[in-house]
Amino acid sequence: MRISKPLLTACLATIALTLLFSALPHQIWKSNNGREEVAVFRPAPVVRLSNQNLVDVLISAQLSERIKKADWHNAILSIDLKVDTEEGRPTAWFADVERLLRVSFLQLENVRRVLVRIVEDREEQPRLLAAVDVRKTDDWLDAELDLLRHADPVHDELWRNRLRVSFTAAWEERFGRVSSYSAERAKEAAN
């Protein structure tokens, strides 16, 4: 009988501790019920582009046009913007270009060059309308990227040169010949 009394005491103590520990999380939950939830995951800003995060970066750019193709290779980001054959405005397309440049050169540290092609979405065969080529070494990027938001690269020769915009015959067929004006010429005429 001597063995059964200590064994019975140990069993009762174990049961009591088990009940106490099982009730503890419930009491903690009740006391934290009025508090804010704590985030388990915190979004970290992307600073280096890779093939693994390319889609996430492009989604964060919040483009108005759809992307037909995206390629990341040797620090060069190449994007094909898919535009409608009948609708759409070049100002919206170049607003997307501005967003891509902002993400590529201000947020990301490993993009050296951005190539954007504006491609008309056709069932038989897509047609290239225009192409843009901007490099991180371009002088105007640091001081004047914000001005691009209000610029008109289709008509302004200065912005066309900065963006290295090339228009195709398909562009001229759809929108007419590209005419230009330049603030530089106006400055020269004033002097």
mmCIF file of C-alpha atoms in Angstrom, residues 26-187:
data_model
loop_
_atom_site.group_PDB
_atom_site.id
_atom_site.type_symbol
_atom_site.label_atom_id
_atom_site.label_comp_id
_atom_site.label_asym_id
_atom_site.label_seq_id
_atom_site.Cartn_x
_atom_site.Cartn_y
_atom_site.Cartn_z
ATOM 1 C CA HIS A 26 -7.812 30.289 -22.935
ATOM 2 C CA GLN A 27 -7.204 32.808 -20.145
ATOM 3 C CA ILE A 28 -4.497 34.566 -22.179
ATOM 4 C CA TRP A 29 -6.802 34.731 -25.201
ATOM 5 C CA LYS A 30 -9.588 36.251 -23.096
ATOM 6 C CA SER A 31 -7.266 38.909 -21.661
ATOM 7 C CA ASN A 32 -5.925 39.855 -25.170
ATOM 8 C CA ASN A 33 -9.350 39.958 -26.782
ATOM 9 C CA GLY A 34 -9.523 43.773 -26.773
ATOM 10 C CA ARG A 35 -6.017 44.285 -28.144
ATOM 11 C CA GLU A 36 -4.966 44.718 -31.790
ATOM 12 C CA GLU A 37 -3.811 41.791 -33.839
ATOM 13 C CA VAL A 38 -0.115 41.443 -34.463
ATOM 14 C CA ALA A 39 1.093 40.966 -38.036
ATOM 15 C CA VAL A 40 2.962 37.759 -38.585
ATOM 16 C CA PHE A 41 4.335 38.785 -41.981
ATOM 17 C CA ARG A 42 5.571 42.247 -42.838
ATOM 18 C CA PRO A 43 5.919 43.202 -46.488
ATOM 19 C CA ALA A 44 9.503 44.079 -47.288
ATOM 20 C CA PRO A 45 10.124 46.515 -50.133
ATOM 21 C CA VAL A 46 11.799 44.922 -53.117
ATOM 22 C CA VAL A 47 15.140 46.566 -53.913
ATOM 23 C CA ARG A 48 16.646 44.005 -56.295
ATOM 24 C CA LEU A 49 14.804 42.688 -59.307
ATOM 25 C CA SER A 50 15.021 38.987 -60.084
ATOM 26 C CA ASN A 51 13.069 36.463 -62.113
ATOM 27 C CA GLN A 52 11.484 35.310 -58.840
ATOM 28 C CA ASN A 53 9.968 38.710 -57.987
ATOM 29 C CA LEU A 54 9.411 40.137 -61.492
ATOM 30 C CA VAL A 55 5.640 39.593 -61.386
ATOM 31 C CA ASP A 56 5.341 41.179 -57.930
ATOM 32 C CA VAL A 57 7.277 44.253 -59.025
ATOM 33 C CA LEU A 58 5.196 44.689 -62.179
ATOM 34 C CA ILE A 59 1.959 44.329 -60.222
ATOM 35 C CA SER A 60 3.147 46.986 -57.767
ATOM 36 C CA ALA A 61 3.702 49.404 -60.681
ATOM 37 C CA GLN A 62 -0.109 49.455 -61.231
ATOM 38 C CA LEU A 63 -0.015 49.835 -64.987
ATOM 39 C CA SER A 64 -3.192 50.704 -66.876
ATOM 40 C CA GLU A 65 -2.309 48.536 -69.884
ATOM 41 C CA ARG A 66 -1.813 44.785 -69.883
ATOM 42 C CA ILE A 67 1.632 43.288 -70.207
ATOM 43 C CA LYS A 68 2.083 40.922 -73.109
ATOM 44 C CA LYS A 69 5.639 39.923 -72.254
ATOM 45 C CA ALA A 70 8.203 40.707 -69.564
ATOM 46 C CA ASP A 71 11.843 39.705 -69.567
ATOM 47 C CA TRP A 72 14.625 40.281 -67.051
ATOM 48 C CA HIS A 73 18.145 39.501 -68.234
ATOM 49 C CA ASN A 74 21.588 41.039 -67.540
ATOM 50 C CA ALA A 75 20.158 44.064 -65.664
ATOM 51 C CA ILE A 76 17.845 44.889 -68.589
ATOM 52 C CA LEU A 77 14.087 44.950 -68.049
ATOM 53 C CA SER A 78 12.134 44.442 -71.282
ATOM 54 C CA ILE A 79 8.374 44.940 -71.304
ATOM 55 C CA ASP A 80 5.821 44.605 -74.091
ATOM 56 C CA LEU A 81 2.703 46.662 -73.340
ATOM 57 C CA LYS A 82 -0.329 45.177 -75.059
ATOM 58 C CA VAL A 83 -2.637 47.946 -76.325
ATOM 59 C CA ASP A 84 -6.038 47.655 -77.965
ATOM 60 C CA THR A 85 -6.301 48.000 -81.749
ATOM 61 C CA GLU A 86 -9.147 50.531 -81.588
ATOM 62 C CA GLU A 87 -9.074 52.152 -78.168
ATOM 63 C CA GLY A 88 -6.483 53.623 -75.887
ATOM 64 C CA ARG A 89 -4.582 56.860 -75.749
ATOM 65 C CA PRO A 90 -0.843 57.387 -76.119
ATOM 66 C CA THR A 91 -0.853 59.608 -73.018
ATOM 67 C CA ALA A 92 -1.984 56.616 -70.915
ATOM 68 C CA TRP A 93 0.654 54.422 -72.541
ATOM 69 C CA PHE A 94 3.431 56.872 -71.730
ATOM 70 C CA ALA A 95 2.061 57.222 -68.183
ATOM 71 C CA ASP A 96 2.713 53.467 -67.875
ATOM 72 C CA VAL A 97 6.237 54.032 -69.202
ATOM 73 C CA GLU A 98 6.749 56.677 -66.509
ATOM 74 C CA ARG A 99 5.548 54.257 -63.807
ATOM 75 C CA LEU A 100 7.902 51.556 -65.082
ATOM 76 C CA LEU A 101 10.842 53.977 -65.054
ATOM 77 C CA ARG A 102 9.985 55.157 -61.550
ATOM 78 C CA VAL A 103 9.880 51.605 -60.173
ATOM 79 C CA SER A 104 12.931 50.488 -62.133
ATOM 80 C CA PHE A 105 15.275 53.352 -61.375
ATOM 81 C CA LEU A 106 14.047 54.746 -58.044
ATOM 82 C CA GLN A 107 12.905 51.625 -56.199
ATOM 83 C CA LEU A 108 15.193 48.967 -57.660
ATOM 84 C CA GLU A 109 18.959 49.166 -57.465
ATOM 85 C CA ASN A 110 19.993 46.602 -60.066
ATOM 86 C CA VAL A 111 18.162 47.784 -63.208
ATOM 87 C CA ARG A 112 20.495 49.439 -65.722
ATOM 88 C CA ARG A 113 18.180 49.694 -68.709
ATOM 89 C CA VAL A 114 14.441 49.607 -69.438
ATOM 90 C CA LEU A 115 13.111 48.703 -72.859
ATOM 91 C CA VAL A 116 9.387 49.157 -73.460
ATOM 92 C CA ARG A 117 7.606 48.166 -76.622
ATOM 93 C CA ILE A 118 4.038 49.310 -77.272
ATOM 94 C CA VAL A 119 2.417 46.482 -79.208
ATOM 95 C CA GLU A 120 -1.008 46.563 -80.812
ATOM 96 C CA ASP A 121 -2.963 43.440 -79.889
ATOM 97 C CA ARG A 122 -4.124 41.818 -83.130
ATOM 98 C CA GLU A 123 -5.472 38.328 -83.608
ATOM 99 C CA GLU A 124 -3.444 37.532 -86.719
ATOM 100 C CA GLN A 125 -0.148 39.141 -85.755
ATOM 101 C CA PRO A 126 0.724 41.808 -83.187
ATOM 102 C CA ARG A 127 2.069 45.099 -84.568
ATOM 103 C CA LEU A 128 4.772 47.174 -82.951
ATOM 104 C CA LEU A 129 3.691 50.805 -82.634
ATOM 105 C CA ALA A 130 6.538 52.367 -80.660
ATOM 106 C CA ALA A 131 9.604 51.508 -78.607
ATOM 107 C CA VAL A 132 11.250 53.256 -75.639
ATOM 108 C CA ASP A 133 14.842 52.810 -74.430
ATOM 109 C CA VAL A 134 15.943 54.454 -71.157
ATOM 110 C CA ARG A 135 19.220 53.855 -69.341
ATOM 111 C CA LYS A 136 20.097 54.439 -65.706
ATOM 112 C CA THR A 137 23.064 56.558 -66.815
ATOM 113 C CA ASP A 138 20.791 59.129 -68.512
ATOM 114 C CA ASP A 139 21.477 62.526 -66.915
ATOM 115 C CA TRP A 140 17.867 63.699 -66.833
ATOM 116 C CA LEU A 141 16.622 60.792 -64.686
ATOM 117 C CA ASP A 142 17.842 62.172 -61.365
ATOM 118 C CA ALA A 143 16.433 65.667 -61.642
ATOM 119 C CA GLU A 144 13.612 65.506 -64.164
ATOM 120 C CA LEU A 145 11.855 62.138 -63.890
ATOM 121 C CA ASP A 146 8.951 63.864 -62.114
ATOM 122 C CA LEU A 147 8.479 66.136 -65.144
ATOM 123 C CA LEU A 148 7.803 63.125 -67.351
ATOM 124 C CA ARG A 149 4.397 62.756 -65.704
ATOM 125 C CA HIS A 150 3.242 65.964 -67.427
ATOM 126 C CA ALA A 151 5.285 65.623 -70.631
ATOM 127 C CA ASP A 152 4.070 64.680 -74.106
ATOM 128 C CA PRO A 153 6.707 62.374 -75.608
ATOM 129 C CA VAL A 154 4.674 61.982 -78.801
ATOM 130 C CA HIS A 155 4.966 65.649 -79.731
ATOM 131 C CA ASP A 156 7.790 67.029 -77.595
ATOM 132 C CA GLU A 157 11.112 66.375 -79.303
ATOM 133 C CA LEU A 158 13.070 66.860 -76.073
ATOM 134 C CA TRP A 159 11.174 64.040 -74.326
ATOM 135 C CA ARG A 160 11.248 61.882 -77.437
ATOM 136 C CA ASN A 161 15.049 62.136 -77.407
ATOM 137 C CA ARG A 162 15.310 61.529 -73.661
ATOM 138 C CA LEU A 163 13.182 58.391 -73.881
ATOM 139 C CA ARG A 164 14.737 57.363 -77.193
ATOM 140 C CA VAL A 165 11.250 56.815 -78.595
ATOM 141 C CA SER A 166 11.007 55.188 -81.999
ATOM 142 C CA PHE A 167 7.687 55.238 -83.831
ATOM 143 C CA THR A 168 6.879 52.694 -86.518
ATOM 144 C CA ALA A 169 4.907 52.922 -89.756
ATOM 145 C CA ALA A 170 2.057 51.192 -87.889
ATOM 146 C CA TRP A 171 1.973 54.155 -85.463
ATOM 147 C CA GLU A 172 1.760 56.623 -88.340
ATOM 148 C CA GLU A 173 -0.944 54.533 -89.985
ATOM 149 C CA ARG A 174 -3.007 54.628 -86.806
ATOM 150 C CA PHE A 175 -2.296 58.145 -85.470
ATOM 151 C CA GLY A 176 -0.808 59.989 -88.426
ATOM 152 C CA ARG A 177 2.658 61.367 -88.924
ATOM 153 C CA VAL A 178 4.463 62.279 -85.718
ATOM 154 C CA SER A 179 4.792 66.036 -85.562
ATOM 155 C CA SER A 180 6.925 67.771 -83.026
ATOM 156 C CA TYR A 181 7.493 70.918 -81.126
ATOM 157 C CA SER A 182 10.406 71.536 -78.847
ATOM 158 C CA ALA A 183 10.968 73.823 -75.931
ATOM 159 C CA GLU A 184 14.629 73.953 -76.979
ATOM 160 C CA ARG A 185 13.747 75.621 -80.301
ATOM 161 C CA ALA A 186 11.607 78.189 -78.511
ATOM 162 C CA LYS A 187 14.517 79.054 -76.194
#
